[in-house]
Tab-separated table of C-alpha atoms in Angstrom:
chain	number	residue	atom	x	y	z
A	25	MET	CA	51.018	94.877	162.593
A	26	SER	CA	48.804	92.010	163.905
A	27	ALA	CA	45.977	90.816	161.889
A	28	PRO	CA	42.728	92.530	162.714
A	29	LEU	CA	39.908	90.523	164.375
A	30	VAL	CA	36.342	91.916	164.576
A	31	GLU	CA	33.458	90.189	166.671
A	32	THR	CA	30.352	89.501	164.622
A	33	ARG	CA	26.961	88.416	166.076
A	34	ILE	CA	27.922	84.850	164.645
A	35	GLY	CA	31.518	84.848	165.502
A	36	ALA	CA	34.840	86.619	165.164
A	37	VAL	CA	36.494	87.498	161.722
A	38	ILE	CA	40.301	87.779	160.922
A	39	GLY	CA	41.037	89.964	158.339
A	40	GLU	CA	44.308	91.584	156.825
A	41	THR	CA	45.785	95.394	156.879
A	42	LEU	CA	47.225	96.567	153.575
A	43	GLY	CA	48.225	100.360	153.170
A	44	GLY	CA	46.240	101.796	156.033
A	45	VAL	CA	42.830	99.743	155.129
A	46	ARG	CA	41.686	96.639	156.689
A	47	ALA	CA	39.919	93.893	154.378
A	48	PHE	CA	37.675	91.217	155.420
A	49	LYS	CA	36.726	88.966	152.566
A	50	GLY	CA	34.425	85.780	152.166
A	51	ILE	CA	32.311	86.483	155.357
A	52	PRO	CA	29.636	84.088	155.100
A	53	PHE	CA	26.147	85.852	155.777
A	54	ALA	CA	23.619	83.512	154.649
A	55	ARG	CA	23.342	79.707	153.252
A	56	ALA	CA	21.263	78.999	150.242
A	57	LEU	CA	19.387	75.635	149.660
A	58	ARG	CA	18.329	75.258	146.233
A	59	PHE	CA	15.250	77.293	145.248
A	60	ARG	CA	14.759	77.918	148.990
A	61	ARG	CA	15.114	81.607	150.943
A	62	ALA	CA	18.288	82.165	152.300
A	63	THR	CA	18.735	81.194	156.065
A	64	PRO	CA	21.235	82.451	158.712
A	65	PHE	CA	24.526	81.182	158.476
A	66	PRO	CA	25.506	78.981	161.807
A	67	ALA	CA	27.553	80.579	164.162
A	68	TRP	CA	31.004	79.524	164.635
A	69	ASP	CA	33.460	79.191	167.571
A	70	ALA	CA	37.065	79.730	166.953
A	71	PRO	CA	37.751	82.913	165.048
A	72	ARG	CA	37.239	82.764	161.081
A	73	ARG	CA	39.864	83.755	158.880
A	74	CYS	CA	38.537	86.049	156.203
A	75	THR	CA	41.241	87.089	153.997
A	76	ALA	CA	40.207	85.448	150.663
A	77	PHE	CA	36.965	85.905	148.576
A	78	GLY	CA	34.472	83.332	149.133
A	79	PRO	CA	32.808	81.112	146.410
A	80	VAL	CA	31.346	82.702	143.202
A	81	ALA	CA	27.611	82.432	142.503
A	82	PRO	CA	27.382	79.215	139.800
A	83	GLN	CA	27.515	81.286	136.468
A	84	PRO	CA	28.192	80.423	132.978
A	85	GLY	CA	32.052	79.636	132.827
A	86	LEU	CA	32.089	79.231	136.582
A	87	VAL	CA	30.356	76.156	137.814
A	88	SER	CA	30.708	74.794	140.929
A	89	ASP	CA	27.956	72.530	142.901
A	90	ASP	CA	29.608	73.323	146.477
A	91	ALA	CA	29.351	77.003	145.534
A	92	GLU	CA	25.596	77.045	145.134
A	93	ALA	CA	24.702	76.804	149.101
A	94	ASP	CA	28.020	78.615	150.282
A	95	CYS	CA	28.212	81.793	147.451
A	96	LEU	CA	26.333	83.974	149.702
A	97	THR	CA	29.425	85.890	151.216
A	98	LEU	CA	30.165	89.618	151.510
A	99	ASN	CA	33.538	91.591	151.761
A	100	ILE	CA	34.258	94.738	153.724
A	101	TRP	CA	37.086	97.249	153.485
A	102	THR	CA	37.393	99.955	156.366
A	103	PRO	CA	40.102	102.374	157.239
A	104	ALA	CA	42.557	101.087	159.861
A	105	ALA	CA	42.175	104.287	161.904
A	106	ILE	CA	38.798	105.250	162.879
A	107	GLU	CA	37.660	108.108	164.858
A	108	GLN	CA	33.902	108.090	164.639
A	109	PRO	CA	31.259	105.824	162.935
A	110	LEU	CA	31.737	105.885	159.169
A	111	PRO	CA	29.114	105.991	156.330
A	112	VAL	CA	28.593	102.704	154.731
A	113	LEU	CA	28.401	101.801	150.549
A	114	PHE	CA	26.644	98.631	150.454
A	115	PHE	CA	27.370	97.964	146.518
A	116	ILE	CA	25.743	95.125	144.414
A	117	HIS	CA	27.071	93.991	141.359
A	118	GLY	CA	25.784	93.983	137.735
A	119	GLY	CA	25.949	91.114	135.158
A	120	ALA	CA	22.694	90.854	133.359
A	121	PHE	CA	21.603	88.781	136.382
A	122	ILE	CA	23.433	85.772	135.135
A	123	ALA	CA	27.030	86.666	136.109
A	124	GLY	CA	29.438	88.794	138.074
A	125	ALA	CA	30.618	88.707	141.884
A	126	GLY	CA	31.268	91.063	144.718
A	127	SER	CA	35.225	89.869	144.439
A	128	ASP	CA	35.445	91.795	140.853
A	129	TYR	CA	35.337	94.886	143.123
A	130	ASP	CA	38.097	96.144	145.512
A	131	GLY	CA	36.854	98.992	147.959
A	132	THR	CA	40.623	99.717	149.410
A	133	HIS	CA	40.801	103.210	147.463
A	134	LEU	CA	37.304	104.040	148.330
A	135	ALA	CA	37.362	103.014	152.099
A	136	ALA	CA	40.764	105.041	152.433
A	137	HIS	CA	39.638	108.403	150.605
A	138	GLY	CA	36.047	108.601	152.152
A	139	PRO	CA	36.870	107.679	154.862
A	140	ALA	CA	34.055	105.010	154.531
A	141	VAL	CA	33.231	101.400	154.900
A	142	ILE	CA	32.727	99.594	151.575
A	143	VAL	CA	30.703	96.476	151.266
A	144	THR	CA	30.272	94.300	148.254
A	145	ILE	CA	28.081	91.261	147.951
A	146	ASN	CA	27.324	88.114	146.461
A	147	TYR	CA	23.710	86.968	145.572
A	148	ARG	CA	22.329	84.092	143.562
A	149	LEU	CA	22.415	84.363	139.773
A	150	GLY	CA	20.653	82.956	136.598
A	151	PRO	CA	17.714	80.275	137.197
A	152	LEU	CA	18.934	79.728	141.067
A	153	GLY	CA	18.241	83.394	141.819
A	154	PHE	CA	15.626	84.127	139.533
A	155	LEU	CA	13.547	81.321	138.028
A	156	GLN	CA	9.969	81.945	139.410
A	157	LEU	CA	8.426	78.352	140.402
A	158	ASP	CA	6.843	79.189	143.585
A	159	ARG	CA	3.128	79.129	141.935
A	160	LEU	CA	4.170	75.431	141.589
A	161	GLY	CA	3.852	75.012	145.173
A	162	GLY	CA	5.303	72.330	147.453
A	163	PRO	CA	9.116	72.344	147.877
A	164	LEU	CA	9.275	75.281	145.177
A	165	SER	CA	6.921	77.399	146.915
A	166	GLU	CA	9.605	79.665	148.218
A	167	ALA	CA	11.257	79.936	144.537
A	168	SER	CA	10.322	83.541	143.972
A	169	ASN	CA	12.910	86.438	143.706
A	170	LEU	CA	15.573	84.646	145.614
A	171	ALA	CA	18.160	86.983	144.646
A	172	VAL	CA	16.234	89.884	145.700
A	173	THR	CA	15.817	87.922	149.272
A	174	ASP	CA	19.391	87.327	149.201
A	175	THR	CA	20.213	91.133	149.208
A	176	LEU	CA	17.815	91.773	151.978
A	177	ALA	CA	19.787	89.061	154.004
A	178	ALA	CA	22.868	90.749	153.277
A	179	LEU	CA	21.660	94.332	154.237
A	180	ASP	CA	20.374	92.712	157.347
A	181	TRP	CA	23.564	91.284	157.960
A	182	VAL	CA	25.256	94.563	157.513
A	183	ARG	CA	22.810	96.676	159.838
A	184	ASP	CA	23.270	94.202	162.446
A	185	ASN	CA	27.267	93.792	162.168
A	186	ILE	CA	28.587	96.951	160.683
A	187	GLY	CA	29.344	98.869	163.807
A	188	THR	CA	31.892	96.541	165.037
A	189	PHE	CA	33.677	97.285	161.689
A	190	GLY	CA	33.540	101.014	162.206
A	191	GLY	CA	30.520	101.595	160.149
A	192	ASN	CA	27.277	103.691	161.134
A	193	ALA	CA	24.160	101.178	160.562
A	194	ASP	CA	22.147	104.346	160.237
A	195	ALA	CA	24.123	105.627	157.306
A	196	ILE	CA	23.994	102.921	154.691
A	197	THR	CA	23.890	103.985	151.087
A	198	LEU	CA	22.715	101.330	148.498
A	199	ILE	CA	24.396	101.481	145.292
A	200	GLY	CA	24.704	99.256	142.106
A	201	GLN	CA	25.294	99.212	138.444
A	202	SER	CA	23.468	97.761	135.469
A	203	ALA	CA	21.457	94.453	136.942
A	204	GLY	CA	22.826	95.615	140.356
A	205	ALA	CA	21.170	98.977	139.974
A	206	ALA	CA	18.005	97.165	139.109
A	207	LEU	CA	18.251	95.335	142.216
A	208	VAL	CA	19.019	98.796	144.069
A	209	VAL	CA	15.791	100.335	142.486
A	210	THR	CA	13.794	97.234	143.486
A	211	LEU	CA	15.197	96.874	147.198
A	212	MET	CA	14.927	100.575	148.050
A	213	THR	CA	11.165	100.404	147.681
A	214	LEU	CA	10.431	97.284	149.576
A	215	PRO	CA	8.666	97.409	152.586
A	216	GLN	CA	11.216	95.127	154.262
A	217	ALA	CA	14.240	97.589	153.663
A	218	ARG	CA	12.398	100.766	154.942
A	219	GLY	CA	14.494	102.364	157.588
A	220	LYS	CA	17.557	100.352	156.561
A	221	PHE	CA	19.396	102.575	154.398
A	222	ARG	CA	19.779	106.435	153.960
A	223	GLY	CA	20.330	106.705	150.371
A	224	ALA	CA	20.496	105.091	147.085
A	225	ILE	CA	22.451	105.294	143.613
A	226	ALA	CA	21.737	103.610	140.834
A	227	PHE	CA	24.139	103.447	137.565
A	228	SER	CA	22.501	102.409	134.452
A	229	VAL	CA	19.269	100.851	135.306
A	230	PRO	CA	18.097	98.751	132.124
A	231	GLY	CA	14.504	100.288	131.141
A	232	ARG	CA	12.347	99.917	133.666
A	233	GLY	CA	14.293	97.339	135.845
A	234	ILE	CA	11.634	94.714	136.259
A	235	MET	CA	10.481	91.641	134.417
A	236	PRO	CA	6.671	91.540	134.212
A	237	LYS	CA	5.348	88.355	135.996
A	238	PRO	CA	3.240	86.970	133.084
A	239	GLN	CA	6.779	86.757	131.030
A	240	ALA	CA	8.362	85.434	134.083
A	241	ASP	CA	6.093	82.700	134.390
A	242	GLU	CA	6.501	81.870	130.452
A	243	ILE	CA	10.167	81.678	131.286
A	244	ALA	CA	9.666	79.063	133.898
A	245	ASP	CA	7.254	77.070	131.830
A	246	ARG	CA	9.539	76.964	128.869
A	247	PHE	CA	12.441	76.061	131.358
A	248	LEU	CA	10.668	72.963	132.889
A	249	THR	CA	9.746	71.962	129.410
A	250	SER	CA	13.036	72.294	128.097
A	251	LEU	CA	14.281	70.008	130.853
A	252	LYS	CA	11.282	67.466	130.037
A	253	LEU	CA	9.746	68.155	133.395
A	254	ALA	CA	5.913	68.238	133.507
A	255	PRO	CA	4.342	70.641	136.240
A	256	ARG	CA	3.448	67.745	138.503
A	257	ASP	CA	7.249	66.758	138.326
A	258	ALA	CA	8.541	70.165	138.646
A	259	ALA	CA	9.953	69.266	142.129
A	260	ARG	CA	12.761	67.094	140.323
A	261	ILE	CA	14.575	70.359	139.288
A	262	LEU	CA	15.842	70.233	142.665
A	263	ASP	CA	18.051	67.212	141.713
A	264	VAL	CA	19.044	68.535	138.219
A	265	PRO	CA	22.905	69.276	138.105
A	266	VAL	CA	24.015	73.073	138.248
A	267	ARG	CA	25.658	72.871	134.878
A	268	THR	CA	22.464	71.437	133.493
A	269	LEU	CA	20.433	74.463	134.780
A	270	LEU	CA	22.906	77.232	133.396
A	271	GLU	CA	22.877	75.421	129.988
A	272	THR	CA	19.172	75.174	129.814
A	273	ALA	CA	19.160	78.732	130.890
A	274	GLU	CA	21.181	79.602	127.923
A	275	ARG	CA	18.978	77.606	125.504
A	276	VAL	CA	15.684	79.078	126.554
A	277	GLY	CA	17.377	82.578	126.403
A	278	ARG	CA	18.195	82.132	122.963
A	279	ASP	CA	14.433	81.221	122.196
A	280	VAL	CA	12.684	84.004	124.029
A	281	ALA	CA	15.183	86.866	124.321
A	282	ASP	CA	13.630	88.890	121.802
A	283	HIS	CA	10.343	88.958	123.698
A	284	THR	CA	11.538	89.574	127.086
A	285	ALA	CA	11.331	92.832	128.872
A	286	HIS	CA	15.006	93.914	128.258
A	287	GLY	CA	16.152	91.184	126.187
A	288	THR	CA	17.475	89.426	129.343
A	289	LEU	CA	15.868	86.093	130.567
A	290	PHE	CA	15.750	87.082	134.163
A	291	GLY	CA	15.096	89.901	136.623
A	292	PRO	CA	13.214	91.099	139.831
A	293	VAL	CA	9.342	90.060	139.209
A	294	PRO	CA	6.552	91.792	140.928
A	295	ASP	CA	4.990	88.751	142.637
A	296	GLY	CA	2.685	90.579	145.028
A	297	ALA	CA	4.749	89.038	148.015
A	298	ILE	CA	8.440	89.817	147.971
A	299	ILE	CA	7.994	92.816	145.668
A	300	PRO	CA	4.393	94.109	145.985
A	301	CYS	CA	4.662	96.063	142.941
A	302	ASP	CA	6.374	97.737	140.339
A	303	PRO	CA	9.186	99.922	141.787
A	304	ARG	CA	8.102	102.780	139.770
A	305	GLN	CA	4.790	102.703	141.388
A	306	ALA	CA	6.134	102.483	144.839
A	307	VAL	CA	8.460	105.541	144.156
A	308	ALA	CA	5.300	107.603	142.802
A	309	GLU	CA	3.581	106.629	146.029
A	310	GLY	CA	6.463	108.146	148.104
A	311	ALA	CA	8.236	105.108	149.020
A	312	VAL	CA	11.775	106.615	149.083
A	313	ARG	CA	10.515	110.335	149.922
A	314	GLU	CA	12.454	110.265	153.139
A	315	GLN	CA	15.843	108.866	151.291
A	316	SER	CA	18.300	110.598	148.827
A	317	LEU	CA	18.392	109.108	145.485
A	318	TRP	CA	20.828	109.496	142.671
A	319	LEU	CA	20.551	108.097	139.250
A	320	GLY	CA	22.901	107.895	136.450
A	321	SER	CA	23.846	106.463	132.922
A	322	CYS	CA	26.461	106.459	130.336
A	323	ARG	CA	26.279	108.660	127.159
A	324	ASP	CA	26.420	105.917	124.859
A	325	GLU	CA	25.072	102.902	126.776
A	326	MET	CA	24.006	100.857	123.531
A	327	THR	CA	27.121	101.002	121.681
A	328	MET	CA	28.540	97.813	123.689
A	329	PHE	CA	25.185	95.902	122.668
A	330	LEU	CA	25.410	96.975	119.166
A	331	LYS	CA	28.957	95.937	118.773
A	332	SER	CA	28.653	92.615	120.227
A	333	THR	CA	28.399	89.612	117.986
A	334	PRO	CA	25.570	89.112	117.041
A	335	PRO	CA	23.945	92.441	118.284
A	336	ALA	CA	22.545	91.819	121.678
A	337	ALA	CA	18.653	91.222	121.844
A	338	MET	CA	18.378	94.300	123.729
A	339	ILE	CA	18.730	96.224	120.458
A	340	ARG	CA	16.122	94.370	118.736
A	341	VAL	CA	13.833	94.595	121.713
A	342	THR	CA	14.095	98.280	122.276
A	343	GLU	CA	13.544	98.984	118.554
A	344	ALA	CA	10.404	96.728	118.617
A	345	ARG	CA	9.103	98.326	121.736
A	346	ILE	CA	9.267	101.988	119.978
A	347	ARG	CA	7.599	100.796	116.972
A	348	SER	CA	4.698	99.078	118.961
A	349	GLN	CA	4.333	102.210	120.908
A	350	PHE	CA	4.269	104.936	118.173
A	351	GLY	CA	3.771	102.679	114.949
A	352	ASP	CA	6.527	102.540	112.172
A	353	PRO	CA	5.974	106.256	111.031
A	354	GLY	CA	6.598	107.217	114.649
A	355	TRP	CA	9.841	105.319	114.574
A	356	GLU	CA	10.844	107.085	111.360
A	357	ARG	CA	10.087	110.385	112.972
A	358	LEU	CA	12.303	109.945	115.890
A	359	LEU	CA	15.367	108.460	113.951
A	360	THR	CA	15.007	111.285	111.609
A	361	CYS	CA	15.226	113.689	114.586
A	362	TYR	CA	18.344	112.027	115.862
A	363	ARG	CA	20.219	111.951	112.560
A	364	ASP	CA	19.346	115.926	112.153
A	365	THR	CA	20.463	116.389	115.658
A	366	ALA	CA	23.644	114.119	115.753
A	367	ARG	CA	27.070	114.966	116.748
A	368	ALA	CA	29.759	114.543	114.064
A	369	ASP	CA	30.919	111.433	116.151
A	370	GLU	CA	27.655	109.985	116.928
A	371	ASP	CA	25.602	106.902	115.758
A	372	ALA	CA	21.972	108.184	115.495
A	373	TYR	CA	20.517	104.918	115.693
A	374	GLU	CA	22.383	104.186	118.925
A	375	ALA	CA	21.855	107.424	120.674
A	376	LEU	CA	17.872	106.882	119.948
A	377	LEU	CA	17.924	103.391	121.563
A	378	SER	CA	20.084	104.690	124.252
A	379	ASP	CA	17.642	107.152	125.114
A	380	ALA	CA	14.874	104.671	125.042
A	381	MET	CA	16.189	102.252	126.990
A	382	TRP	CA	18.497	104.025	129.303
A	383	HIS	CA	18.371	107.533	129.694
A	384	ARG	CA	14.426	108.723	129.144
A	385	PRO	CA	13.551	105.722	132.060
A	386	LEU	CA	15.814	107.363	134.513
A	387	ASP	CA	14.683	110.648	133.615
A	388	GLU	CA	11.141	109.643	134.145
A	389	LEU	CA	11.730	107.791	137.436
A	390	ALA	CA	13.612	111.063	138.794
A	391	GLN	CA	10.352	112.750	137.784
A	392	LEU	CA	8.528	110.598	140.036
A	393	GLN	CA	11.020	110.967	142.905
A	394	ASP	CA	10.710	114.668	142.504
A	395	GLN	CA	6.795	114.786	142.269
A	396	ALA	CA	6.655	112.492	145.385
A	397	ARG	CA	8.616	115.362	147.105
A	398	GLY	CA	11.892	113.450	147.422
A	399	ARG	CA	15.332	114.489	146.638
A	400	VAL	CA	17.030	113.009	143.555
A	401	TRP	CA	20.067	113.849	141.262
A	402	LEU	CA	20.461	112.619	137.709
A	403	SER	CA	23.811	112.005	136.026
A	404	ARG	CA	25.157	111.278	132.662
A	405	PHE	CA	28.864	109.791	132.242
A	406	ASP	CA	30.248	111.442	128.991
A	407	HIS	CA	34.081	110.455	129.423
A	408	ALA	CA	35.630	107.476	127.562
A	409	PRO	CA	38.214	105.751	129.455
A	410	ARG	CA	41.411	104.934	127.950
A	411	LEU	CA	40.753	101.327	128.853
A	412	GLU	CA	39.088	98.822	126.407
A	413	PRO	CA	36.069	98.586	125.428
A	414	PHE	CA	35.707	102.264	125.981
A	415	ARG	CA	38.940	103.222	124.559
A	416	SER	CA	37.143	101.882	120.882
A	417	GLN	CA	33.569	102.194	121.897
A	418	GLY	CA	33.364	105.456	123.981
A	419	PRO	CA	31.467	105.931	127.187
A	420	THR	CA	29.341	102.853	126.773
A	421	HIS	CA	27.833	100.780	129.449
A	422	GLY	CA	29.986	100.259	132.233
A	423	ALA	CA	32.217	103.172	131.907
A	424	ASP	CA	31.528	105.052	134.841
A	425	ASN	CA	32.026	101.605	136.733
A	426	ALA	CA	35.211	101.435	135.784
A	427	CYS	CA	36.350	104.858	137.047
A	428	LEU	CA	34.248	104.555	140.316
A	429	TRP	CA	36.423	101.424	141.151
A	430	ALA	CA	39.723	102.255	139.807
A	431	HIS	CA	42.846	102.982	142.130
A	432	PRO	CA	44.148	106.129	140.374
A	433	PRO	CA	46.353	106.098	138.479
A	434	THR	CA	45.391	102.519	137.598
A	435	PHE	CA	42.348	100.783	135.987
A	436	LEU	CA	41.984	97.528	138.162
A	437	ASP	CA	41.656	94.296	136.422
A	438	ARG	CA	37.893	92.600	136.542
A	439	PRO	CA	38.881	88.630	136.750
A	440	ILE	CA	35.180	87.568	136.892
A	441	LEU	CA	34.453	89.649	133.631
A	442	GLY	CA	37.686	88.672	132.167
A	443	ARG	CA	38.608	92.446	131.364
A	444	ALA	CA	42.016	93.886	132.122
A	445	GLY	CA	42.926	96.839	133.578
A	446	GLY	CA	45.827	99.334	132.882
A	447	PRO	CA	47.307	102.749	133.360
A	448	MET	CA	44.829	106.179	133.318
A	449	THR	CA	45.402	109.269	131.616
A	450	LEU	CA	45.463	112.376	133.235
A	451	ALA	CA	41.611	112.980	131.948
A	452	ASP	CA	40.692	109.593	133.275
A	453	ILE	CA	42.096	110.300	136.691
A	454	GLU	CA	40.364	113.817	136.745
A	455	VAL	CA	36.865	112.547	135.702
A	456	ALA	CA	37.315	109.247	138.133
A	457	ALA	CA	38.262	111.418	141.145
A	458	ARG	CA	35.482	113.627	140.684
A	459	LEU	CA	33.099	110.787	140.541
A	460	GLN	CA	34.504	108.994	143.594
A	461	ALA	CA	34.409	112.249	145.643
A	462	CYS	CA	30.726	112.674	144.646
A	463	VAL	CA	29.614	109.119	145.494
A	464	LEU	CA	31.437	109.197	148.916
A	465	ARG	CA	30.186	112.904	149.582
A	466	PHE	CA	26.835	111.184	148.956
A	467	ALA	CA	27.314	108.517	151.194
A	468	ARG	CA	28.267	111.032	153.929
A	469	ASN	CA	25.499	113.672	153.657
A	470	GLY	CA	22.876	112.644	151.234
A	471	GLN	CA	23.839	114.904	148.247
A	472	PRO	CA	26.676	114.563	145.631
A	473	ASP	CA	27.958	117.772	145.442
A	474	ASP	CA	27.403	121.429	146.424
A	475	ALA	CA	23.994	122.708	145.445
A	476	THR	CA	25.610	125.508	143.721
A	477	HIS	CA	27.538	123.312	141.413
A	478	TRP	CA	25.202	120.346	141.057
A	479	PRO	CA	21.500	121.211	141.654
A	480	SER	CA	19.083	118.479	142.516
A	481	PHE	CA	16.702	117.544	139.796
A	482	THR	CA	13.258	118.864	139.418
A	483	ALA	CA	10.380	117.818	137.284
A	484	SER	CA	10.256	121.326	135.720
A	485	GLY	CA	14.138	122.003	135.065
A	486	ARG	CA	15.313	118.339	134.666
A	487	GLN	CA	18.841	119.175	135.275
A	488	PHE	CA	21.371	116.576	135.204
A	489	ALA	CA	25.301	116.637	135.735
A	490	VAL	CA	27.567	115.544	132.842
A	491	PHE	CA	30.947	113.688	134.175
A	492	ASP	CA	33.423	114.813	131.698
A	493	SER	CA	36.341	117.154	131.562
A	494	PRO	CA	35.260	119.635	132.311
A	495	PHE	CA	32.268	118.730	134.791
A	496	ARG	CA	28.976	120.739	133.716
A	497	ILE	CA	25.457	120.906	134.143
A	498	SER	CA	22.950	120.538	131.403
A	499	SER	CA	19.262	119.645	131.172
A	500	VAL	CA	16.985	117.519	128.996
A	501	LYS	CA	14.148	119.947	128.504
A	502	ASP	CA	13.263	121.775	125.320
A	503	THR	CA	15.916	119.694	123.462
A	504	PRO	CA	14.848	118.799	119.789
A	505	ARG	CA	14.957	115.246	120.702
A	506	ASP	CA	12.780	115.579	124.011
A	507	GLU	CA	10.367	117.717	121.982
A	508	ALA	CA	10.160	114.801	119.294
A	509	TRP	CA	9.135	112.200	121.996
A	510	ARG	CA	6.688	114.597	123.735
A	511	LEU	CA	4.953	115.074	120.666
A	512	LEU	CA	4.683	111.877	119.657
A	513	LYS	CA	3.377	110.681	123.281
A	514	GLY	CA	0.777	113.594	122.907
A	515	ALA	CA	-0.384	112.555	119.750
A	516	ARG	CA	-0.695	108.816	120.960
A	517	ARG	CA	-2.869	109.953	123.836
A	518	LEU	CA	-4.886	112.533	121.659
A	519	ILE	CA	-5.891	110.062	118.847
A	520	GLY	CA	-6.191	106.953	121.493
A	521	VAL	CA	-3.597	104.666	119.815
A	522	THR	CA	-3.382	101.216	121.483
A	523	PRO	CA	0.440	99.987	121.308
A	524	ARG	CA	0.591	97.169	118.961
A	525	ALA	CA	1.838	94.792	121.828
A	526	ASP	CA	-1.400	95.172	123.851
A	527	ARG	CA	-4.049	94.559	120.954
A	528	ARG	CA	-6.313	91.561	121.331
């Protein structure tokens, strides 16, 4: 079989066909000068061979000065035989905003079983993608939310070109996990993305998924100080080696992680320009009322962070925020409730933190979408894949992602993450098949399952689907834990308590 050739608006690309699926890897969608917004990639004349993944964005352990400008590539998988334009899944990878790559995901299985067109992208990471320096002006005036503008550039490229790959440009679904999910929630609310996608799936959004601007400015100041650069000399950061920038990020991160929004150094920032406001405010105002939304999390999200050595800053940040919000007595009341209602195999402390950082913020975002008269589905992944770290830690952060990208009967290797794959059990295959089918169905028609099996979320019922064996529908409403949170919030409003973090 001859190699597939597809014409794009900037030149032809040559891919490869394997097992009835065409793959095009490492297609450049833009170029990135340091601390400048991405610009269109120059057109080429001769067909460009795209059978190998492009450069990985610079990140800890993977440092290349050449990759800084050329890391903005994307990968496309599509069935070899297409009878009509197919829905498109546009995936944004996670990695705490400092790591990861689109090349860690193989869309062959999803493309074949959709059928669908699968796209994974790279975007700039760490300081190169998230350091907020625009207020310093001059050559740094564009250094704001650069990673977000990268995703916008990739989305525009896909809109302009995906038709020639067999995709339907009017049926694009955004999908992301962890940091990628935070970028999806941000991207879906932006005026610049309006009308460019049909639905969005966000798995494991960390907290509110946004970095407050004062924190981002403080981190930028600390970053420059660590580099021994005064504000008037800030432009010299353009000449600092990539490795030094990454080392500085690690050093500053150790100093300030306990004081950041989610225990992480970077993230999207409401800057009033690229991101006009907090995405949750935009959802409440109806920004995605016309699009379908699916929000998901894993049951034991925090276990992975608790078991890291030392425990991740996210643990300390989350507990401190609860204590600040409700005081030490409120914290103890919540923890007592979780201990009294814990499953035999459940860590009450972990469950409380998982609810506070992951589950409840998603429930609240779903309520905002429902109250804005938009459609939304909520899910929780309760299955523990027989794959490390989930075999020993349970359905913790990333368990759903491992199943989403599996090629049954095998979990795939994750080279960038440094995680090996392996054989799947029958339960793994069952749950993964259901999750994949729901994602593909959502891409096709805007809902993950038949309404009789999985009803959409409502603020009055607060239903969510549980991906486990068996699949089931549950509700947050009127549980003892939900009631404990409700009473504490009500008491705080009643007596006018000011959170400690806001006191002057």
